[in-house]
XYZ file of C-alpha atoms in Angstrom:
268
model
C 15.725 -0.406 2.482
C 14.768 -4.005 2.560
C 13.746 -5.439 -0.817
C 13.889 -2.106 -2.602
C 15.920 -1.589 -5.745
C 17.828 1.634 -6.258
C 16.922 1.713 -9.936
C 14.190 4.122 -10.983
C 12.532 3.832 -14.374
C 9.831 5.717 -16.258
C 6.409 4.079 -16.077
C 5.110 5.250 -19.476
C 2.879 2.906 -21.450
C 4.565 1.049 -24.297
C 2.010 1.894 -26.977
C 2.939 2.481 -30.602
C 3.287 6.032 -31.937
C 0.307 7.450 -33.795
C 0.730 7.185 -37.538
C 0.616 10.471 -39.462
C -0.236 10.495 -43.173
C 2.580 11.052 -45.617
C 2.367 14.762 -46.623
C 2.910 13.724 -50.223
C -0.131 11.476 -50.144
C -2.639 14.242 -49.253
C -5.110 14.947 -52.018
C -4.221 18.354 -53.452
C -7.874 18.893 -54.412
C -9.080 18.601 -50.807
C -11.569 21.356 -50.109
C -10.394 21.794 -46.489
C -6.749 22.274 -47.350
C -5.843 20.614 -43.969
C -4.007 17.370 -43.245
C -6.035 14.536 -41.740
C -5.950 14.233 -37.916
C -3.661 11.547 -36.449
C -5.277 8.162 -35.965
C -5.755 7.392 -32.252
C -4.108 4.257 -30.942
C -6.605 1.420 -30.480
C -7.442 0.093 -27.024
C -5.950 -3.351 -26.464
C -9.390 -4.689 -25.536
C -11.083 -3.499 -28.734
C -12.901 -6.324 -30.474
C -12.397 -8.768 -27.589
C -15.075 -10.368 -25.440
C -14.921 -10.192 -21.654
C -13.649 -13.774 -21.465
C -10.950 -13.047 -24.037
C -9.884 -9.932 -22.122
C -9.658 -11.918 -18.886
C -7.586 -14.603 -20.618
C -5.215 -12.010 -22.111
C -4.933 -10.262 -18.745
C -4.114 -13.510 -16.939
C -1.407 -14.268 -19.491
C 0.116 -10.793 -19.023
C -0.149 -11.117 -15.239
C 1.704 -14.454 -15.295
C 4.477 -12.864 -17.370
C 4.629 -10.076 -14.812
C 4.838 -12.566 -11.956
C 7.723 -14.332 -13.672
C 9.569 -11.039 -14.173
C 8.891 -10.005 -10.577
C 10.259 -13.271 -9.199
C 13.334 -12.826 -11.391
C 13.957 -9.318 -10.086
C 13.025 -7.698 -13.417
C 10.726 -5.167 -11.802
C 10.378 -2.705 -14.688
C 9.339 -5.538 -17.005
C 6.923 -6.769 -14.356
C 5.343 -3.312 -14.163
C 4.855 -3.200 -17.926
C 3.205 -6.627 -17.932
C 0.885 -5.734 -15.047
C -0.059 -2.449 -16.712
C -0.920 -4.297 -19.912
C -3.050 -6.750 -17.944
C -4.894 -3.844 -16.328
C -5.589 -2.293 -19.734
C -7.408 -5.445 -20.826
C -9.687 -5.302 -17.785
C -10.468 -1.647 -17.091
C -13.629 -1.722 -19.224
C -14.868 -4.809 -17.393
C -14.077 -4.033 -13.747
C -17.697 -4.696 -12.732
C -17.580 -8.258 -14.077
C -16.684 -10.541 -11.128
C -14.095 -12.635 -13.002
C -12.399 -9.541 -14.434
C -12.599 -7.677 -11.122
C -10.835 -10.494 -9.275
C -7.951 -10.557 -11.742
C -7.724 -6.750 -11.866
C -7.495 -6.568 -8.073
C -4.582 -9.003 -8.099
C -2.904 -7.138 -10.968
C -3.123 -3.763 -9.199
C -1.723 -5.104 -5.911
C 1.109 -6.841 -7.774
C 1.820 -3.656 -9.719
C 2.100 -1.740 -6.439
C 4.610 -4.312 -5.142
C 6.799 -3.990 -8.233
C 6.662 -0.196 -8.083
C 7.689 -0.255 -4.422
C 10.800 -2.193 -5.419
C 11.565 0.527 -7.957
C 10.961 3.256 -5.333
C 8.153 4.699 -7.448
C 6.268 5.721 -4.343
C 3.527 7.831 -5.953
C 2.849 5.201 -8.618
C 2.740 2.454 -6.001
C 0.283 4.440 -3.867
C -1.896 5.061 -6.936
C -1.898 1.361 -7.904
C -2.780 0.326 -4.360
C -5.547 2.931 -4.236
C -6.935 1.527 -7.487
C -6.935 -1.922 -5.884
C -8.732 -0.574 -2.810
C -11.406 0.919 -5.058
C -12.152 -2.685 -6.051
C -11.819 -4.118 -2.531
C -11.538 -1.589 0.348
C -10.585 -4.408 2.736
C -7.606 -5.684 0.707
C -4.841 -6.150 3.293
C -2.124 -6.345 0.633
C -3.244 -3.084 -0.983
C -3.531 -1.308 2.375
C -0.055 -2.464 3.392
C 1.575 -1.435 0.105
C -0.134 1.941 0.085
C 0.902 2.448 3.698
C 4.524 1.719 2.848
C 4.425 4.043 -0.178
C 2.854 6.845 1.850
C 5.443 6.418 4.590
C 8.258 6.742 2.066
C 6.659 9.929 0.697
C 6.434 11.393 4.199
C 2.629 11.170 4.379
C 2.926 9.774 7.872
C -0.619 10.236 9.170
C -2.130 8.538 6.116
C 0.505 5.815 6.262
C -0.304 5.212 9.916
C -4.019 4.872 9.111
C -3.326 2.269 6.409
C -0.854 0.263 8.475
C -3.058 0.345 11.585
C -5.910 -1.060 9.490
C -3.604 -3.864 8.323
C -2.557 -4.715 11.880
C -6.173 -4.773 13.034
C -7.127 -7.071 10.161
C -4.078 -9.330 10.581
C -2.483 -9.249 14.024
C 0.209 -11.707 12.866
C 1.512 -9.452 10.073
C 5.047 -8.775 11.325
C 5.966 -6.550 8.365
C 2.973 -4.287 8.962
C 3.745 -4.026 12.682
C 7.365 -3.149 11.939
C 6.382 -0.480 9.389
C 3.761 0.942 11.761
C 6.286 1.189 14.600
C 8.697 3.071 12.312
C 5.946 5.496 11.252
C 4.940 6.106 14.868
C 8.550 6.865 15.766
C 8.793 9.400 12.941
C 5.518 11.034 13.979
C 6.730 11.294 17.569
C 10.025 12.804 16.414
C 8.176 15.351 14.265
C 5.968 16.318 17.200
C 8.990 16.705 19.465
C 10.690 18.898 16.873
C 7.585 21.089 16.701
C 7.551 21.445 20.494
C 11.217 22.415 20.467
C 10.514 24.999 17.791
C 7.747 26.573 19.906
C 9.982 26.495 22.962
C 12.680 28.460 21.147
C 10.073 30.873 19.796
C 8.967 31.884 23.298
C 12.338 31.665 25.024
C 12.865 35.443 25.357
C 10.789 38.487 26.266
C 8.615 39.955 23.589
C 6.485 43.018 22.898
C 3.741 40.713 21.667
C 2.814 39.034 24.974
C -0.985 38.797 24.338
C -0.452 37.212 20.961
C 2.108 34.854 22.415
C -0.257 33.876 25.236
C -2.916 33.026 22.670
C -0.430 30.942 20.729
C 0.620 29.212 23.954
C -3.012 28.549 24.844
C -3.644 26.974 21.452
C -0.412 25.005 21.735
C -1.459 23.740 25.171
C -4.839 22.668 23.817
C -3.151 20.911 20.929
C -0.739 19.241 23.334
C -3.706 17.985 25.359
C -5.345 16.606 22.260
C -2.059 14.996 21.299
C -1.768 13.346 24.719
C -5.284 11.997 24.402
C -4.533 10.731 20.923
C -1.319 9.077 22.109
C -3.250 7.417 24.933
C -5.806 6.091 22.458
C -3.059 4.845 20.173
C -1.312 3.175 23.099
C -4.567 1.426 23.990
C -4.996 0.303 20.387
C -1.400 -0.918 20.306
C -1.902 -2.839 23.531
C -5.055 -4.383 22.067
C -3.047 -5.458 19.033
C -0.384 -6.959 21.302
C -3.077 -8.799 23.255
C -4.505 -10.175 20.007
C -1.016 -11.263 19.029
C -0.429 -12.984 22.367
C -3.776 -14.763 22.198
C -3.051 -15.920 18.661
C 0.393 -17.207 19.677
C -1.095 -19.039 22.642
C -3.757 -20.560 20.411
C -1.107 -21.789 17.993
C 0.973 -23.208 20.835
C -2.070 -24.993 22.246
C -2.842 -26.442 18.814
C 0.739 -27.680 18.575
C 0.539 -29.241 22.053
C -2.782 -30.876 21.207
C -1.354 -32.237 17.984
C 1.650 -33.696 19.829
C -0.641 -35.321 22.432
C -2.750 -36.784 19.651
C 0.314 -38.281 17.976
C 1.532 -39.769 21.264
C -1.864 -41.253 22.040
C -2.140 -42.676 18.525
C 1.338 -44.191 18.831
C 0.452 -45.700 22.245
C -2.781 -47.164 20.888
C -0.939 -48.658 17.935
C 1.648 -50.178 20.281
C -1.082 -51.769 22.404
C -2.720 -53.287 19.337
C 0.604 -54.900 18.432
C-alpha cells in the first residue's frame, strides 16, 4: 500500500505511573487502617491559560510534523496526542479549535501510515466533530474505513471528498477501488443465491419469497448503481470543466505574455 508502513505500534499515552505511598510511611495510628488512594496523574493543561495551552500545543504539533516528515510516525503520533491533550478543554475557543482540528487530521495521517485503521478513523471523526466539512478528515476517515472493510461508510466519505474537490486524484482513486470492492461483494452475494436455488427443494414457497425479496433488492441495487453512475458522470463533468478552465487560463496567460512582449518591442 502506497505510503503505508508495515510497522504497528501501541498508541498508549506516555503519562507517568501513579505514585503509591511507601507502605512503611503509613501512620500506624490511622483510624481507617487503609492505605491512601493513589494520586491521579495531573492533566497537562492544569494551571495553564488558554493562550499557554495553545502555545504548548503548537510546539508539540510542530515536533509531530518534523517526526512525520522524517518518517518517524510513532513519535509523530505521540506528539500530536500531547498537543490534543493541551486543547481538549478549550475546543470551543476559536484559536484552540483551529489548532486542534489540524492536530487531529495530522494524527489520522500518521496513524494511517502505521496501519492503525481504527485509531485513524477515530482521530478523523474527532476532527469532523470540529469541522464536518474538513476534506482532509473525510478523506483520511474514508481510507481508514476502506481498509477496515467498512465499504459503504468509506464510499460515503470519499464521495463527499470528490464532490467538495473534483481535482482530488487520490480521493477519486480510493473511491474507484471501494466501488470495485462493493461490486465484487454484490456479485459474490448473487452467486451465493444462485447456488442456493440451483436444485429442487421441498421449500418452494419459502424459496419464492426469498427470490421475490432478492429481486426487489436487485432492483433497488440497479437504481442505486444508476444514481451512482450519474453522480460519477457529474464528477467527471466537473473535472473536465475544471481542466478546461485551467487550460483556458494558461492560454490567456500565454497570449498576455506575447502581447506584452510585442508592445515592449514596439516601444523599442
